C-alpha cells in the first residue's frame, strides 16, 4: 500500500516515516514538497500519488506563533486539514489526522473523553478543533487522533530544551501548574496504526501515555535520568503574558476507549520516559 505523510519533516511525521518505510511505499512530504494551505496542489498530489492511506501530521504547532498570527494558524491547522481531508476522500484514501489535547479548556479534574465538548483556550487549540470538524465533514471515515506533550523525535522537544538549559543555567524554573501526559512519539505511531488495522474509522480517539504529571515533574525525571543533577529544577507558576498563548492547566485525555476497541492500555508515561532517556544516553 502507498502511504502519504503530510508534515513529513516534523517530529511525528518523521516517526511515521521511519516506522513504515520498509513496510510500505511511503511518500513523506515536508512543507516544501506539499503545502497543505494550497488546496489545488494537495488535490493534484493526492490524485497523482493515489495513496491508500494519508497520515496528516502537518500543523503550525508553535502555540505562541498561532496566538500572534491567528489567520496563519487557521489557514494551516483548520483549512489545511480540510484540504487534506477532502483530497483524501476524493482519492478514496483512508485518513489519520492528528489533533491535540489543547482543544480542551482543561479546567476539568477528570480526564477528557473523545466525546467531551471541546472549549479551547488558545488560537492553536481553536484552530485544531475547527480542523477536526472540517476533517470529519470532508472525510466522514477519517480517524482523528488527539495526542499531547510529544517527545522523542525532535531536536527541540521538551527534553532537548531542558538539556540545553542545563548548559546555561544552574537553576531552571519549570512550571508545576500545567498538568498533562508526556507521550512518546513511537507509541502514537503504534496506536494509530493499530487503530487503523482494527478497522476503526470515522471516530475521534485519544492516544497518550497513561498517567499525568506537571512539567516540573517531567523535568525532574529528565534531569535525574540523564544524571544532570548539577542543575536544579525549581517549581514556578505559569505567568500570563500578552501575546503568549494560554496553556491549559490540565489536559489529561481519557484512554478508556482503547481497551474498549480491543487495544492494550498504553504504557505509563514515567517508565516510558525513563526508558527513552536511558536509550538516549547510550546513543550519545
Ligand atoms: N508536539 C506536541 O507536543 C503535540 C501535542 C499534541 C498534538 N500534536 C499534534 O501532532 C501533530 C504533529 O506534531 P509534531 O510534534 O510532529 O509537530 P512539528 O514537529 O512542528 O511538525 C509539524 C510539521 O508541519 C509542517 N508544516 C507547517 N506548516 C505547513 C504547511 N502549510 N504545509 C505542510 N506542512 C506544514 C512543519 O514545517 P515547519 O516546521 O517547516 O513549519 C513541521 O515540519 C500536529 O497535528 C500537532 O498539532 C503535537
Tab-separated table of C-alpha atoms and ligand atoms in Angstrom:
chain	number	residue	atom	x	y	z
A	1	UNK	CA	0.000	0.000	0.000
A	2	UNK	CA	1.126	3.555	-0.652
A	3	UNK	CA	1.159	5.935	2.329
A	4	UNK	CA	1.422	9.699	2.033
A	5	UNK	CA	2.511	11.675	5.101
A	6	UNK	CA	1.958	15.433	5.386
A	7	UNK	CA	4.307	17.331	7.697
A	8	UNK	CA	6.812	14.600	6.894
A	9	UNK	CA	9.773	16.633	8.184
A	10	UNK	CA	8.176	17.186	11.602
A	11	UNK	CA	8.547	15.145	14.786
A	12	UNK	CA	5.608	12.790	14.305
A	13	UNK	CA	5.784	12.726	10.508
A	14	UNK	CA	9.365	11.504	10.698
A	15	UNK	CA	8.451	8.826	13.240
A	16	UNK	CA	5.699	7.538	10.937
A	17	UNK	CA	8.115	7.530	8.013
A	18	UNK	CA	10.783	5.582	9.910
A	19	UNK	CA	8.239	3.015	11.068
A	20	UNK	CA	6.627	2.468	7.681
A	21	UNK	CA	9.430	2.943	5.178
A	22	UNK	CA	10.390	-0.745	5.000
A	23	UNK	CA	6.805	-1.968	5.057
A	24	UNK	CA	5.068	0.250	2.544
A	25	UNK	CA	5.650	2.633	-0.316
A	26	UNK	CA	5.890	5.825	1.753
A	27	UNK	CA	5.901	9.377	0.445
A	28	UNK	CA	6.794	11.760	3.266
A	29	UNK	CA	6.102	15.336	2.197
A	30	UNK	CA	7.670	18.235	4.050
A	31	UNK	CA	6.171	21.699	3.728
A	32	UNK	CA	8.349	22.417	0.686
A	33	UNK	CA	7.030	19.354	-1.138
A	34	UNK	CA	3.395	19.777	-0.126
A	35	UNK	CA	1.968	22.916	1.416
A	36	UNK	CA	-1.409	21.963	2.883
A	37	UNK	CA	-2.702	25.537	2.594
A	38	UNK	CA	-2.712	25.172	-1.214
A	39	UNK	CA	-5.792	23.151	-1.955
A	40	UNK	CA	-5.246	22.632	-5.683
A	41	UNK	CA	-1.703	21.411	-5.006
A	42	UNK	CA	-2.887	18.983	-2.338
A	43	UNK	CA	-5.675	17.665	-4.556
A	44	UNK	CA	-3.349	17.213	-7.548
A	45	UNK	CA	-0.667	15.482	-5.474
A	46	UNK	CA	-3.078	13.009	-3.929
A	47	UNK	CA	-4.712	12.335	-7.289
A	48	UNK	CA	-1.260	11.657	-8.745
A	49	UNK	CA	0.073	9.516	-5.884
A	50	UNK	CA	-3.174	7.611	-5.254
A	51	UNK	CA	-2.222	6.627	-1.685
A	52	UNK	CA	-4.267	4.051	0.192
A	53	UNK	CA	-3.568	5.949	3.411
A	54	UNK	CA	-2.877	9.599	4.195
A	55	UNK	CA	-1.368	10.475	7.584
A	56	UNK	CA	-1.862	14.165	8.236
A	57	UNK	CA	0.818	15.448	10.622
A	58	UNK	CA	1.342	18.908	9.117
A	59	UNK	CA	0.441	21.704	11.506
A	60	UNK	CA	1.534	25.020	12.908
A	61	UNK	CA	2.484	23.733	16.355
A	62	UNK	CA	4.119	26.844	17.802
A	63	UNK	CA	1.258	27.872	20.070
A	64	UNK	CA	2.604	31.397	20.642
A	65	UNK	CA	3.049	31.972	16.921
A	66	UNK	CA	-0.574	30.836	16.474
A	67	UNK	CA	-1.647	33.388	19.087
A	68	UNK	CA	0.258	36.196	17.368
A	69	UNK	CA	-0.957	35.279	13.885
A	70	UNK	CA	-4.398	33.633	14.113
A	71	UNK	CA	-5.021	33.901	10.372
A	72	UNK	CA	-1.910	31.861	9.659
A	73	UNK	CA	-2.876	29.300	12.328
A	74	UNK	CA	-6.380	28.796	10.937
A	75	UNK	CA	-5.039	28.667	7.394
A	76	UNK	CA	-2.773	25.737	8.240
A	77	UNK	CA	-4.493	23.891	11.085
A	78	UNK	CA	-8.117	24.324	10.012
A	79	UNK	CA	-8.213	24.939	6.259
A	80	UNK	CA	-5.099	22.859	5.614
A	81	UNK	CA	-6.654	19.901	7.416
A	82	UNK	CA	-9.821	20.372	5.372
A	83	UNK	CA	-7.849	20.365	2.108
A	84	UNK	CA	-6.085	17.155	3.079
A	85	UNK	CA	-9.340	15.506	4.174
A	86	UNK	CA	-11.275	16.484	1.063
A	87	UNK	CA	-8.472	15.407	-1.253
A	88	UNK	CA	-8.030	12.105	0.620
A	89	UNK	CA	-11.774	11.444	0.318
A	90	UNK	CA	-11.668	12.226	-3.417
A	91	UNK	CA	-8.695	9.871	-3.813
A	92	UNK	CA	-10.604	7.220	-1.783
A	93	UNK	CA	-7.746	7.027	0.716
A	94	UNK	CA	-8.021	6.276	4.411
A	95	UNK	CA	-7.020	9.192	6.604
A	96	UNK	CA	-5.438	9.552	10.020
A	97	UNK	CA	-5.487	13.187	11.095
A	98	UNK	CA	-3.612	14.231	14.231
A	99	UNK	CA	-5.100	16.636	16.744
A	100	UNK	CA	-4.337	17.910	20.203
A	101	UNK	CA	-5.281	17.954	23.884
A	102	UNK	CA	-5.353	21.768	23.548
A	103	UNK	CA	-8.883	21.518	22.105
A	104	UNK	CA	-9.923	21.299	25.765
A	105	UNK	CA	-10.071	24.134	28.227
A	106	UNK	CA	-8.507	21.989	30.910
A	107	UNK	CA	-10.429	23.026	33.962
A	108	UNK	CA	-11.771	19.508	34.475
A	109	UNK	CA	-10.246	17.377	37.230
A	110	UNK	CA	-11.313	14.179	35.425
A	111	UNK	CA	-9.833	13.103	32.092
A	112	UNK	CA	-11.491	14.367	28.934
A	113	UNK	CA	-13.143	11.705	26.811
A	114	UNK	CA	-13.192	11.816	22.999
A	115	UNK	CA	-16.819	12.985	23.099
A	116	UNK	CA	-16.285	15.628	25.811
A	117	UNK	CA	-17.198	19.066	24.448
A	118	UNK	CA	-14.060	20.980	23.397
A	119	UNK	CA	-13.590	24.559	24.587
A	120	UNK	CA	-10.106	25.667	23.589
A	121	UNK	CA	-8.322	28.477	25.417
A	122	UNK	CA	-5.871	29.362	22.654
A	123	UNK	CA	-5.857	30.104	18.943
A	124	UNK	CA	-3.850	26.899	18.412
A	125	UNK	CA	-6.491	24.841	20.251
A	126	UNK	CA	-9.334	26.531	18.365
A	127	UNK	CA	-7.629	26.032	15.006
A	128	UNK	CA	-7.114	22.323	15.754
A	129	UNK	CA	-10.729	21.923	16.904
A	130	UNK	CA	-12.093	23.517	13.733
A	131	UNK	CA	-9.651	21.365	11.763
A	132	UNK	CA	-11.143	18.237	13.370
A	133	UNK	CA	-14.688	19.230	12.468
A	134	UNK	CA	-13.827	20.151	8.886
A	135	UNK	CA	-11.912	16.899	8.517
A	136	UNK	CA	-14.854	14.746	9.566
A	137	UNK	CA	-17.202	16.757	7.343
A	138	UNK	CA	-14.982	16.259	4.307
A	139	UNK	CA	-13.938	12.686	5.127
A	140	UNK	CA	-16.507	11.010	7.395
A	141	UNK	CA	-14.361	7.848	7.647
A	142	UNK	CA	-11.294	9.732	8.881
A	143	UNK	CA	-9.647	8.749	12.149
A	144	UNK	CA	-8.903	11.756	14.333
A	145	UNK	CA	-6.222	11.033	16.915
A	146	UNK	CA	-5.709	13.564	19.693
A	147	UNK	CA	-2.410	13.381	21.460
A	148	UNK	CA	-0.349	15.514	23.859
A	149	UNK	CA	3.107	16.501	25.106
A	150	UNK	CA	5.054	14.624	22.448
A	151	UNK	CA	8.732	13.826	22.838
A	152	UNK	CA	11.259	11.543	21.244
A	153	UNK	CA	11.567	12.783	17.711
A	154	UNK	CA	12.565	16.393	17.772
A	155	UNK	CA	15.764	18.331	18.352
A	156	UNK	CA	13.610	20.969	20.033
A	157	UNK	CA	11.238	18.887	22.158
A	158	UNK	CA	10.819	19.479	25.909
A	159	UNK	CA	13.660	17.086	26.759
A	160	UNK	CA	16.153	18.792	24.486
A	161	UNK	CA	15.061	22.228	25.720
A	162	UNK	CA	15.702	21.204	29.329
A	163	UNK	CA	19.068	19.648	28.440
A	164	UNK	CA	20.097	22.783	26.534
A	165	UNK	CA	19.180	24.955	29.505
A	166	UNK	CA	21.332	22.902	31.897
A	167	UNK	CA	24.353	24.088	29.919
A	168	UNK	CA	23.389	27.716	30.541
A	169	UNK	CA	21.712	27.867	33.952
A	170	UNK	CA	22.303	26.207	37.320
A	171	UNK	CA	18.670	26.701	38.352
A	172	UNK	CA	15.999	26.059	35.780
A	173	UNK	CA	12.499	27.341	36.565
A	174	UNK	CA	9.806	24.968	35.277
A	175	UNK	CA	6.067	25.374	35.763
A	176	UNK	CA	4.343	22.987	38.138
A	177	UNK	CA	0.783	24.105	37.345
A	178	UNK	CA	0.480	22.640	33.859
A	179	UNK	CA	-0.560	19.005	34.013
A	180	UNK	CA	-0.551	16.626	31.074
A	181	UNK	CA	0.627	13.251	29.810
A	182	UNK	CA	4.150	13.080	28.377
A	183	UNK	CA	3.850	10.873	25.309
A	184	UNK	CA	6.477	9.037	23.312
A	185	UNK	CA	6.012	9.624	19.574
A	186	UNK	CA	6.689	5.939	18.831
A	187	UNK	CA	3.676	4.977	20.946
A	188	UNK	CA	1.452	7.363	18.994
A	189	UNK	CA	2.648	5.790	15.745
A	190	UNK	CA	1.920	2.272	17.080
A	191	UNK	CA	-1.571	3.111	18.300
A	192	UNK	CA	-2.554	4.986	15.150
A	193	UNK	CA	-1.551	2.022	13.007
A	194	UNK	CA	-3.280	-0.452	15.323
A	195	UNK	CA	-6.490	1.580	15.321
A	196	UNK	CA	-6.441	1.621	11.543
A	197	UNK	CA	-5.669	-2.110	11.305
A	198	UNK	CA	-8.503	-2.916	13.708
A	199	UNK	CA	-10.940	-1.270	11.310
A	200	UNK	CA	-11.700	1.890	13.275
A	201	UNK	CA	-12.920	4.710	11.054
A	202	UNK	CA	-14.907	7.918	11.417
A	203	UNK	CA	-14.142	8.444	15.108
A	204	UNK	CA	-12.053	10.528	17.453
A	205	UNK	CA	-9.541	8.665	19.622
A	206	UNK	CA	-7.222	9.763	22.387
A	207	UNK	CA	-3.683	8.400	22.352
A	208	UNK	CA	-1.182	9.394	25.039
A	209	UNK	CA	0.921	7.504	27.525
A	210	UNK	CA	-1.015	6.689	30.685
A	211	UNK	CA	-0.987	8.857	33.800
A	212	UNK	CA	-0.106	12.512	34.138
A	213	UNK	CA	2.362	14.878	35.734
A	214	UNK	CA	3.387	18.521	35.756
A	215	UNK	CA	6.079	19.971	33.518
A	216	UNK	CA	8.167	20.299	36.698
A	217	UNK	CA	7.855	16.566	37.482
A	218	UNK	CA	8.731	15.694	33.905
A	219	UNK	CA	11.804	17.941	34.022
A	220	UNK	CA	12.930	16.295	37.279
A	221	UNK	CA	12.773	12.848	35.669
A	222	UNK	CA	14.803	14.173	32.733
A	223	UNK	CA	17.493	15.658	34.981
A	224	UNK	CA	17.726	12.537	37.171
A	225	UNK	CA	17.722	10.027	34.322
A	226	UNK	CA	20.326	11.925	32.344
A	227	UNK	CA	22.392	12.474	35.529
A	228	UNK	CA	22.448	16.231	35.087
A	229	UNK	CA	21.933	16.834	38.797
A	230	UNK	CA	24.320	19.753	38.899
A	231	UNK	CA	21.363	21.715	37.527
A	232	UNK	CA	18.436	22.223	39.897
A	233	UNK	CA	14.842	22.352	38.755
A	234	UNK	CA	12.798	24.999	40.508
A	235	UNK	CA	8.980	24.813	40.528
A	236	UNK	CA	7.312	28.047	39.412
A	237	UNK	CA	3.802	29.157	38.444
A	238	UNK	CA	2.664	29.995	34.944
A	239	UNK	CA	2.801	33.727	34.245
A	240	UNK	CA	0.237	35.117	31.822
A	241	UNK	CA	1.809	37.438	29.268
A	242	UNK	CA	0.286	39.345	26.364
A	243	UNK	CA	0.927	37.655	23.034
A	244	UNK	CA	1.712	34.363	24.721
A	245	UNK	CA	-0.887	31.621	24.344
A	246	UNK	CA	-2.710	30.412	27.444
A	247	UNK	CA	-1.514	26.891	28.205
A	248	UNK	CA	-4.345	24.768	29.537
A	249	UNK	CA	-3.581	23.978	33.197
A	250	UNK	CA	-4.686	20.365	32.945
A	251	UNK	CA	-5.226	18.328	29.803
A	252	UNK	CA	-5.424	14.686	30.704
A	253	UNK	CA	-7.050	12.658	27.954
A	254	UNK	CA	-9.201	9.648	28.861
A	255	UNK	CA	-7.853	6.467	27.253
A	256	UNK	CA	-10.630	4.008	28.185
A	257	UNK	CA	-11.821	3.837	24.598
A	258	UNK	CA	-8.641	1.993	23.527
A	259	UNK	CA	-9.228	-1.216	25.550
A	260	UNK	CA	-12.912	-0.911	24.607
A	261	UNK	CA	-11.934	-1.482	20.948
A	262	UNK	CA	-9.566	-4.347	21.812
A	263	UNK	CA	-6.261	-2.477	22.110
A	264	UNK	CA	-3.997	-2.713	25.167
A	265	UNK	CA	-3.830	0.153	27.612
A	266	UNK	CA	-0.924	2.471	26.727
A	267	UNK	CA	2.214	2.253	28.870
A	268	UNK	CA	2.598	4.681	31.793
A	269	UNK	CA	4.430	7.930	30.975
A	270	UNK	CA	7.149	7.592	33.627
A	271	UNK	CA	8.799	4.226	32.808
A	272	UNK	CA	8.356	5.026	29.113
A	273	UNK	CA	10.171	8.345	29.518
A	274	UNK	CA	12.917	6.810	31.681
A	275	UNK	CA	13.463	4.040	29.121
A	276	UNK	CA	13.689	6.578	26.313
A	277	UNK	CA	16.162	8.702	28.296
A	278	UNK	CA	18.347	5.653	29.036
A	279	UNK	CA	18.431	4.848	25.328
A	280	UNK	CA	19.216	8.474	24.551
A	281	UNK	CA	22.195	8.356	26.953
A	282	UNK	CA	23.529	5.203	25.308
A	283	UNK	CA	23.221	6.741	21.851
A	284	UNK	CA	25.427	9.722	22.774
B	1	LIG	N1	4.288	18.261	19.663
B	1	LIG	C1	3.348	18.047	20.572
B	1	LIG	O1	3.603	18.012	21.780
B	1	LIG	C2	1.920	17.808	20.117
B	1	LIG	C3	0.931	17.677	21.102
B	1	LIG	C4	-0.389	17.440	20.698
B	1	LIG	C5	-0.697	17.324	19.354
B	1	LIG	N2	0.269	17.477	18.416
B	1	LIG	C6	-0.104	17.380	17.003
B	1	LIG	O2	0.677	16.359	16.399
B	1	LIG	C7	0.883	16.670	15.018
B	1	LIG	C8	2.358	16.577	14.686
B	1	LIG	O3	3.068	17.489	15.519
B	1	LIG	P1	4.652	17.488	15.629
B	1	LIG	O4	5.010	17.438	17.047
B	1	LIG	O5	5.215	16.491	14.681
B	1	LIG	O6	4.931	18.974	15.112
B	1	LIG	P2	6.114	19.532	14.221
B	1	LIG	O7	7.379	18.828	14.549
B	1	LIG	O8	6.033	21.002	14.360
B	1	LIG	O9	5.684	19.090	12.753
B	1	LIG	C9	4.708	19.746	12.009
B	1	LIG	C10	5.234	19.877	10.606
B	1	LIG	O10	4.245	20.506	9.782
B	1	LIG	C11	4.931	21.386	8.908
B	1	LIG	N3	4.071	22.417	8.358
B	1	LIG	C12	3.787	23.651	8.853
B	1	LIG	N4	3.009	24.326	8.003
B	1	LIG	C13	2.781	23.503	6.952
B	1	LIG	C14	2.065	23.647	5.740
B	1	LIG	N5	1.416	24.774	5.437
B	1	LIG	N6	2.034	22.607	4.875
B	1	LIG	C15	2.706	21.466	5.166
B	1	LIG	N7	3.413	21.276	6.278
B	1	LIG	C16	3.455	22.295	7.170
B	1	LIG	C17	6.040	21.957	9.769
B	1	LIG	O11	7.047	22.534	8.960
B	1	LIG	P3	7.888	23.793	9.516
B	1	LIG	O12	8.445	23.357	10.840
B	1	LIG	O13	8.896	23.997	8.453
B	1	LIG	O14	6.911	24.924	9.667
B	1	LIG	C18	6.518	20.730	10.528
B	1	LIG	O15	7.513	20.038	9.822
B	1	LIG	C19	0.265	18.051	14.798
B	1	LIG	O16	-1.035	17.883	14.291
B	1	LIG	C20	0.186	18.629	16.196
B	1	LIG	O17	-0.862	19.582	16.297
B	1	LIG	C21	1.583	17.709	18.764
